[in-house]
PDB file of C-alpha atoms in Angstrom:
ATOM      1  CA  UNK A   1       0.000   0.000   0.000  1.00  0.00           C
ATOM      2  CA  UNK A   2       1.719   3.232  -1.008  1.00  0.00           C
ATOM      3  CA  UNK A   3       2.589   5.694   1.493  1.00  0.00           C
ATOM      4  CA  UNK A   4       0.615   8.994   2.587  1.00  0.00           C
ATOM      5  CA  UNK A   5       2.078  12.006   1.121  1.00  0.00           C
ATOM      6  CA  UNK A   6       2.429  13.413   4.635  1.00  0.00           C
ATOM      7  CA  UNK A   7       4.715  10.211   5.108  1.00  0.00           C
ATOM      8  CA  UNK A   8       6.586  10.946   1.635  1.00  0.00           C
ATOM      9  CA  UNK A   9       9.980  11.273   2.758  1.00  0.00           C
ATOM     10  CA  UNK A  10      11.767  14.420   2.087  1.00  0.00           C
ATOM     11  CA  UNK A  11      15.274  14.238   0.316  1.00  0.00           C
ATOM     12  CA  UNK A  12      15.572  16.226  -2.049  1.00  0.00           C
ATOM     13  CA  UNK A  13      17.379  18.676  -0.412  1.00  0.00           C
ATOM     14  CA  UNK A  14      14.992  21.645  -1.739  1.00  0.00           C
ATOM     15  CA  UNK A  15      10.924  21.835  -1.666  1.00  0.00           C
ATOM     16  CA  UNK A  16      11.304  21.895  -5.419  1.00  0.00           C
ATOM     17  CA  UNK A  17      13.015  19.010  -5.914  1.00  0.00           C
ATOM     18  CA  UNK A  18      10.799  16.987  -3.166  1.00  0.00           C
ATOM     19  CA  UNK A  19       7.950  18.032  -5.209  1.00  0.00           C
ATOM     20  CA  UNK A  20       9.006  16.159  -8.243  1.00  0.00           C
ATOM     21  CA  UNK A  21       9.687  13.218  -6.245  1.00  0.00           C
ATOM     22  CA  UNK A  22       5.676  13.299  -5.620  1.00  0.00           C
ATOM     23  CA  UNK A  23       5.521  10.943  -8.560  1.00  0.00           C
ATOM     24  CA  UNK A  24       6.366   7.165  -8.612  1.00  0.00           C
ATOM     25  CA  UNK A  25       8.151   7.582 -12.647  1.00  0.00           C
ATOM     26  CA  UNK A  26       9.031   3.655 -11.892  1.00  0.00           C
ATOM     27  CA  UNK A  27       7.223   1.060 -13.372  1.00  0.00           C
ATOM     28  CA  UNK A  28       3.982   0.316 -15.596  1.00  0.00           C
ATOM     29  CA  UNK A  29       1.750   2.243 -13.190  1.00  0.00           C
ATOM     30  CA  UNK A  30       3.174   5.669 -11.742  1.00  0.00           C
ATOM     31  CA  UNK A  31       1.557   6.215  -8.568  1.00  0.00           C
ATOM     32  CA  UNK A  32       0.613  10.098  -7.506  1.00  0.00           C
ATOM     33  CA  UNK A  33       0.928  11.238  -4.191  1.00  0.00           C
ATOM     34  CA  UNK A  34      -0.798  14.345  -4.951  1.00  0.00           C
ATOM     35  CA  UNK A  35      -3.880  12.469  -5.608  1.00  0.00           C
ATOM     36  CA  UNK A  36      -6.361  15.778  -4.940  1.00  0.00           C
ATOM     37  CA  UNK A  37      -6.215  19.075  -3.456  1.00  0.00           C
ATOM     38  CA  UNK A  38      -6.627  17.973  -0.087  1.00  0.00           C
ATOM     39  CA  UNK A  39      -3.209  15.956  -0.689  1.00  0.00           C
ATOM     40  CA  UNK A  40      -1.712  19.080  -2.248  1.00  0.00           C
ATOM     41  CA  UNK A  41      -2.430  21.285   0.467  1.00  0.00           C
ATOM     42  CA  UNK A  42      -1.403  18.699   3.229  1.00  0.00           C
ATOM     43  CA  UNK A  43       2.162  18.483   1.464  1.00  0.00           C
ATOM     44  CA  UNK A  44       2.458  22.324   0.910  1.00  0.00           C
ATOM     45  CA  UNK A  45       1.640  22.470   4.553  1.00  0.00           C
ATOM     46  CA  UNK A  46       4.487  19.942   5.323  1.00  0.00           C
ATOM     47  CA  UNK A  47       7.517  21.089   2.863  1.00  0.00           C
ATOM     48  CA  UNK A  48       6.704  24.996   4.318  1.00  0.00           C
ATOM     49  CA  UNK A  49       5.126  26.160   1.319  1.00  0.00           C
ATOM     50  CA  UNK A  50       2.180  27.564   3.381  1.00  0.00           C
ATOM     51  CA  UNK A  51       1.839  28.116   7.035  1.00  0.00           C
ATOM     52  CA  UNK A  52      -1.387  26.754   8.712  1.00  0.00           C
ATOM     53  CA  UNK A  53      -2.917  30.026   8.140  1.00  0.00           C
ATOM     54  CA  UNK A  54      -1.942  30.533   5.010  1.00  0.00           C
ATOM     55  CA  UNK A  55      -3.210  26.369   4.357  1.00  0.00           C
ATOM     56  CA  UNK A  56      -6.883  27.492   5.829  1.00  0.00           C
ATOM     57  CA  UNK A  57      -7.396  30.568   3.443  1.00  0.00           C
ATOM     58  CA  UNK A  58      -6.709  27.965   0.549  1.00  0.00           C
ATOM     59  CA  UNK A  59      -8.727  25.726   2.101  1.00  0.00           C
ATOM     60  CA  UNK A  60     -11.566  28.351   2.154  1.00  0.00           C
ATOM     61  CA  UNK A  61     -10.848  29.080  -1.281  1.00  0.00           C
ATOM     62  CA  UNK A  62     -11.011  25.840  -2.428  1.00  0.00           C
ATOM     63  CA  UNK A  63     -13.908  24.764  -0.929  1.00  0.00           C
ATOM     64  CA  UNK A  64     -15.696  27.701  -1.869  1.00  0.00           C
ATOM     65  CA  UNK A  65     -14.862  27.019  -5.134  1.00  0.00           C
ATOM     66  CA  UNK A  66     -14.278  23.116  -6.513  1.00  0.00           C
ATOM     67  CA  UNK A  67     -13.031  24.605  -9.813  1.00  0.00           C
ATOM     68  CA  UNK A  68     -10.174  26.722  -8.786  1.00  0.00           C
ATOM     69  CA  UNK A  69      -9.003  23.242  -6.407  1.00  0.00           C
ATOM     70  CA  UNK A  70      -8.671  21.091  -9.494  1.00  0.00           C
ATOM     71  CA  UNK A  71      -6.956  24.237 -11.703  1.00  0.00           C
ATOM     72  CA  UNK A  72      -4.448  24.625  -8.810  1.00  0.00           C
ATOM     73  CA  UNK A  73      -3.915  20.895  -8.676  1.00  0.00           C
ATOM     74  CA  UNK A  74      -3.411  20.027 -12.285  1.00  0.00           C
ATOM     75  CA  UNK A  75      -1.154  23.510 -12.370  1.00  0.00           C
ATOM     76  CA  UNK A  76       1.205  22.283  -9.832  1.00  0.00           C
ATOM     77  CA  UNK A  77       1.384  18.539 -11.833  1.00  0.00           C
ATOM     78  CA  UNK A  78       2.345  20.847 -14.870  1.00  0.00           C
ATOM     79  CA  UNK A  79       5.184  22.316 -12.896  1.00  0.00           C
ATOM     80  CA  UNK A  80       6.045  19.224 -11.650  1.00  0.00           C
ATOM     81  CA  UNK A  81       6.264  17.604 -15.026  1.00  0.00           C
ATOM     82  CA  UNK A  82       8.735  20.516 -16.313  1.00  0.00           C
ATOM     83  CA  UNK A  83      11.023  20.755 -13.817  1.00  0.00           C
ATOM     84  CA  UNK A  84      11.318  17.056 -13.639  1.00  0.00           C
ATOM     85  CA  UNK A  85      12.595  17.594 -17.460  1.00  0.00           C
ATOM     86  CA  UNK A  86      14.854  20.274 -16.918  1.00  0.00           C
ATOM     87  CA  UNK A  87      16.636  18.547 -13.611  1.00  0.00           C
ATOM     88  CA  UNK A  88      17.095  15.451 -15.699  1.00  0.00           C
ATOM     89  CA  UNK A  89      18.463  17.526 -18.568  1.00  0.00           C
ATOM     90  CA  UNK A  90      21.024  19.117 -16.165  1.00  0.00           C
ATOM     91  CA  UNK A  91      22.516  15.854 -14.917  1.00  0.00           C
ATOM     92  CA  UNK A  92      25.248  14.271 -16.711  1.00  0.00           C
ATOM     93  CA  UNK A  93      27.096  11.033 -16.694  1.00  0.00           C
ATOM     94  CA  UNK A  94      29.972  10.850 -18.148  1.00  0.00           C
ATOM     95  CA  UNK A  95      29.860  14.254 -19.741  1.00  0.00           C
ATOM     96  CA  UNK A  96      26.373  13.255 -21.271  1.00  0.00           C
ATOM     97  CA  UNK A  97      22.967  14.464 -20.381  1.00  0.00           C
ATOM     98  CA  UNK A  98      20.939  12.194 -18.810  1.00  0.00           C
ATOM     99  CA  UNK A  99      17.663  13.734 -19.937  1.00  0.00           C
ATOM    100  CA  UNK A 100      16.216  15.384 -23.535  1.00  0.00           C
ATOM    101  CA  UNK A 101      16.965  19.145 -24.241  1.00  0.00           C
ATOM    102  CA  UNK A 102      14.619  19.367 -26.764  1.00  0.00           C
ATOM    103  CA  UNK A 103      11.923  18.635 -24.054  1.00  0.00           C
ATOM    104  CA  UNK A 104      13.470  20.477 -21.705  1.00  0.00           C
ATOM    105  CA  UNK A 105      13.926  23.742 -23.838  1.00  0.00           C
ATOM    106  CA  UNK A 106       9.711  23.259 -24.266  1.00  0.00           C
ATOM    107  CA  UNK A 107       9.587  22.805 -20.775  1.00  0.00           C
ATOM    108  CA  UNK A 108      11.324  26.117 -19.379  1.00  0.00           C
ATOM    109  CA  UNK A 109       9.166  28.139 -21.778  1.00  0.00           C
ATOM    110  CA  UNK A 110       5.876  26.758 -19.911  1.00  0.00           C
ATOM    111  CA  UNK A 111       7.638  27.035 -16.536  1.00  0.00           C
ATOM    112  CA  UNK A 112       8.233  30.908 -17.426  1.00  0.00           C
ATOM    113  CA  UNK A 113       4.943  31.003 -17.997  1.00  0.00           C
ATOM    114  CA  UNK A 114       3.706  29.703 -14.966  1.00  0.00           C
ATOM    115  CA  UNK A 115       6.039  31.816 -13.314  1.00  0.00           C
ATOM    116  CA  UNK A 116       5.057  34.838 -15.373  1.00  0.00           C
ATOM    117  CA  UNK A 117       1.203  34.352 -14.120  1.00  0.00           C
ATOM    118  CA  UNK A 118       2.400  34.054  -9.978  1.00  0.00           C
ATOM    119  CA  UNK A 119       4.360  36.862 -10.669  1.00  0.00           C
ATOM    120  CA  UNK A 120       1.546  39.420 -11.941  1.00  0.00           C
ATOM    121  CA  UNK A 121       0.037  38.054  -9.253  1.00  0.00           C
ATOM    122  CA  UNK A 122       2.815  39.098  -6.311  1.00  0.00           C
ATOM    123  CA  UNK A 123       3.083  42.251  -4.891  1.00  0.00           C
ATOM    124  CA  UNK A 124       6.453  44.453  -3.031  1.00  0.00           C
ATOM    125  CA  UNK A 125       6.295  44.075   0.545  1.00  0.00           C
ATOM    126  CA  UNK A 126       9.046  45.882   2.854  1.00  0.00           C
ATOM    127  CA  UNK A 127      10.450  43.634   5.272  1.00  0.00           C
ATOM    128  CA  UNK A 128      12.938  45.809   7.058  1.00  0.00           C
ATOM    129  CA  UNK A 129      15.654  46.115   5.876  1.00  0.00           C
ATOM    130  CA  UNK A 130      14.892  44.417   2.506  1.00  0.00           C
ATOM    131  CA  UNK A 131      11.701  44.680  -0.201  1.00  0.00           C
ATOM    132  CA  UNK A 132      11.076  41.368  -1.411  1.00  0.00           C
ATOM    133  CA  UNK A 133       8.096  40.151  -3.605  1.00  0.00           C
ATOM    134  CA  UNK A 134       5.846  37.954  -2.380  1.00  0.00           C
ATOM    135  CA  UNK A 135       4.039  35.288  -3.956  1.00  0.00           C
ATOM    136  CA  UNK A 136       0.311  33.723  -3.464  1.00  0.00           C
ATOM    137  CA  UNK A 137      -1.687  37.003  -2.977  1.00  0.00           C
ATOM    138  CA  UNK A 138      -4.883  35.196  -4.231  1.00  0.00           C
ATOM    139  CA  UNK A 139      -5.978  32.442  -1.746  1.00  0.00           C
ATOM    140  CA  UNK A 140      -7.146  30.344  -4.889  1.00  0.00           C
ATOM    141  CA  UNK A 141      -3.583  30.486  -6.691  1.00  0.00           C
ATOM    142  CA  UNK A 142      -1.886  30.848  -3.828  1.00  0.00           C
ATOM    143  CA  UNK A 143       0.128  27.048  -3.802  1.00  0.00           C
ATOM    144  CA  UNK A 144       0.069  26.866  -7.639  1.00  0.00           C
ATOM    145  CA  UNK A 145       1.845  30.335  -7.432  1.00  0.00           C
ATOM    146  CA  UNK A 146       4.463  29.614  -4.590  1.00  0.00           C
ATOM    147  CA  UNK A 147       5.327  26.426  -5.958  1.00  0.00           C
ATOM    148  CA  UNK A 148       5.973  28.541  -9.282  1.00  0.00           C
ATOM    149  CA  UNK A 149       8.625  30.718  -7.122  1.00  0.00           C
ATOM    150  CA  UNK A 150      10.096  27.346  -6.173  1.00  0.00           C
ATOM    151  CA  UNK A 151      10.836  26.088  -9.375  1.00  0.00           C
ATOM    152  CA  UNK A 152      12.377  29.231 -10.141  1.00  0.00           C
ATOM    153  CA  UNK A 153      14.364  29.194  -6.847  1.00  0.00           C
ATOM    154  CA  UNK A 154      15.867  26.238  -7.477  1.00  0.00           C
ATOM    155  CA  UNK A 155      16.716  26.685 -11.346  1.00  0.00           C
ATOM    156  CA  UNK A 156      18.295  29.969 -10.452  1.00  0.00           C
ATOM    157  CA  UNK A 157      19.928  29.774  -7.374  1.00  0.00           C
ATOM    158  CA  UNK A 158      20.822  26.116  -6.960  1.00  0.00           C
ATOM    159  CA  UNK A 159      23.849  24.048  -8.056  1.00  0.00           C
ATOM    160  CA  UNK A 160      22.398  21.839 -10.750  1.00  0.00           C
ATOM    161  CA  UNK A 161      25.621  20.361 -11.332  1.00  0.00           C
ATOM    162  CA  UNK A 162      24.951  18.721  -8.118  1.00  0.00           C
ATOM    163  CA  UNK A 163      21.328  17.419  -9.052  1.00  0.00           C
ATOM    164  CA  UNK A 164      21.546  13.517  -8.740  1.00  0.00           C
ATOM    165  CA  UNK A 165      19.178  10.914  -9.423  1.00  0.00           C
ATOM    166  CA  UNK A 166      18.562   7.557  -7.478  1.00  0.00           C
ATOM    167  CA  UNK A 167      19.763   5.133 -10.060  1.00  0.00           C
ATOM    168  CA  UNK A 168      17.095   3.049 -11.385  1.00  0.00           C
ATOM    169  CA  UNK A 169      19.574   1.073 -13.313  1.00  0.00           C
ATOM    170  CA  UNK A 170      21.119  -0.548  -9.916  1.00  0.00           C
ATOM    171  CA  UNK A 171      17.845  -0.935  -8.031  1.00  0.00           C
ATOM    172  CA  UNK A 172      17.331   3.013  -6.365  1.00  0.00           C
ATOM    173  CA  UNK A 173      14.011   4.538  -6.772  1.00  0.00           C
ATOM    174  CA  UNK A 174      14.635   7.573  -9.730  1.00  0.00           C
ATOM    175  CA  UNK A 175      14.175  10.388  -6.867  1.00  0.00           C
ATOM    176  CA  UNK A 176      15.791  13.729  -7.552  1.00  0.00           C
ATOM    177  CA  UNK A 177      18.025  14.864  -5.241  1.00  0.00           C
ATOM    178  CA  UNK A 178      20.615  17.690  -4.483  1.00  0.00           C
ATOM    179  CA  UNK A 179      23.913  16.104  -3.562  1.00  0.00           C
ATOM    180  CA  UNK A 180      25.178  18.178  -0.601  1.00  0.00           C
ATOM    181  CA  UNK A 181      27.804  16.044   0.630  1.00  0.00           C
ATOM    182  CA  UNK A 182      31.205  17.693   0.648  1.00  0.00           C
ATOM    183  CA  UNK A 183      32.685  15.203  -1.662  1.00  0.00           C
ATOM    184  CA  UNK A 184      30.162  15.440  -4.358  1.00  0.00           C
ATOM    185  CA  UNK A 185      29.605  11.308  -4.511  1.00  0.00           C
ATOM    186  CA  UNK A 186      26.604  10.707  -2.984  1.00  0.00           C
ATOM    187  CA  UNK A 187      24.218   8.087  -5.137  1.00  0.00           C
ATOM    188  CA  UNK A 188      21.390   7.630  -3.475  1.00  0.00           C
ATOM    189  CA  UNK A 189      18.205   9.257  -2.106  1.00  0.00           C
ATOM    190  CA  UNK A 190      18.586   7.772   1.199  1.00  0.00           C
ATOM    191  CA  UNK A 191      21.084   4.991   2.169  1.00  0.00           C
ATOM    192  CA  UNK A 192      18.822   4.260   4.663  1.00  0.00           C
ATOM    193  CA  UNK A 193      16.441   3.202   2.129  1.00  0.00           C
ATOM    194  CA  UNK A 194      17.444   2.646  -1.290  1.00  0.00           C
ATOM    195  CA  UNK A 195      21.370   1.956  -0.815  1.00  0.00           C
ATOM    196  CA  UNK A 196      20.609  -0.755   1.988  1.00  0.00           C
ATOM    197  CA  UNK A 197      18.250  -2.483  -0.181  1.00  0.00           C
ATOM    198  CA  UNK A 198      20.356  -2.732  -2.998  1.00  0.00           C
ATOM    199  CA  UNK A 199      23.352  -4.154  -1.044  1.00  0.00           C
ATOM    200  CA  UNK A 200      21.318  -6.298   1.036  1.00  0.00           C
ATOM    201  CA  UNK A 201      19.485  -7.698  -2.644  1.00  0.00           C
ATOM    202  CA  UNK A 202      23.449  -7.713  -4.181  1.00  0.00           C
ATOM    203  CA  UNK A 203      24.780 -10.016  -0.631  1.00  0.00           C
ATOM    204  CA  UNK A 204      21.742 -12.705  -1.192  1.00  0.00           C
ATOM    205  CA  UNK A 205      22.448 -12.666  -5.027  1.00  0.00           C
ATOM    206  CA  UNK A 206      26.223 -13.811  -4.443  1.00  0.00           C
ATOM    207  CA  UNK A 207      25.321 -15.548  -1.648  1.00  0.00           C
ATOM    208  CA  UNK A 208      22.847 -18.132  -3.863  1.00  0.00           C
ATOM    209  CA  UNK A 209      25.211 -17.678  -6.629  1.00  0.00           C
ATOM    210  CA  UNK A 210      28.207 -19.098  -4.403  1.00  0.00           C
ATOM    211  CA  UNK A 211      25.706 -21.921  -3.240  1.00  0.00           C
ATOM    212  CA  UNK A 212      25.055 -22.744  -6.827  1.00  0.00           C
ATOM    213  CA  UNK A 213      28.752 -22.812  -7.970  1.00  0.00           C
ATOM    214  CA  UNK A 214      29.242 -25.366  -4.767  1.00  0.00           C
ATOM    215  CA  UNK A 215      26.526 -27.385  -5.742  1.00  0.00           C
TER     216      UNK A 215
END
């Protein structure tokens, strides 16, 4: 039975990143863990994108209006979907990208414009001794619109050269996450998880293969 969202785990390093891991890519059947709005707004709650206030205006919003839920939702799977193909774009193995630019180039132009819309949207606020602009001033856009900041955050500011993925090829999961060890060379989204697994499935391999070659 797949997990809750609220018991997702969080390793991607940045909310961005842990909201493309919201999708099982694996397999025959991807499995969504923002299954509705309630799910969405549980998670935004979680990975700080809204406080609880903030969480019961949407709520309001949202209930208030059944439309503008479902437009927020299927907004924030669109951003999900692009930055998924830019980060896999930006990683390379040996000196190769691991994803499509083509689809990635179509990607940032419909991120921009996601970003263009929360943006119109924001307003200047002074918060001694800075102005900064903040996002989600309309309760009903107000997740679709942060997580549009997000994306941007972490295209703009992060080190994408450091933007790993769990590798599906040796048994990991295909999470996206930003490696922030100091020696660049972690592999996997949690060792805890995914890297014990795989040794643990590697030892019983060689362990019936040595059994077999005694036999």
């Amino acid at each position: 039975m797949p997990l809750d969202v609220c018991q997702l785990p969080l390793v991607g390093g940045h909310p961005a990143l842990d909201l493309v891991n919201t999708l099982e890519r694996g397999g025959t059947s991807p499995h969504d863990f923002l299954s509705d709005s309630s799910a969405l707004l549980r998670w935004s709650v979680r990975v700080g994108v809204l406080n609880d206030a903030a969480a019961e205006q949407v709520d309001r919003a949202w209930r208030d209006e059944p439309a503008a839920a479902h437009a927020g939702l299927a907004a924030v799977r669109d951003i999900r979907d692009g930055l998924f193909l830019v980060l896999l774009a930006a990683i390379t193995a040996d000196g190769a990208s691991a994803g499509d630019p083509v689809a990635a180039g179509a990607a940032l132009v419909a991120l921009h414009q996601r970003w263009s819309g929360a943006a119109a949207r924001a307003r200047l606020v002074l918060d001694p001794p800075r102005v900064r602009l903040a996002y989600g001033t309309v309760p009903a856009m107000l997740v679709p619109d942060r997580i549009a900041e997000a994306a941007l955050d972490v295209m703009l500011t992060a080190d994408l050269t450091r933007v790993r993925r769990c590798p599906v090829p040796e048994g990991g999961c295909g999470w996206l996450f930003l490696d922030q060890s100091r020696s660049g060379s972690r592999r996997w989204c949690r060792m805890a998880d995914c890297g014990n697994a795989v040794k643990a499935r590697r030892l019983t391999e060689r362990r019936r293969a040595a059994r077999a070659s005694h036999s």
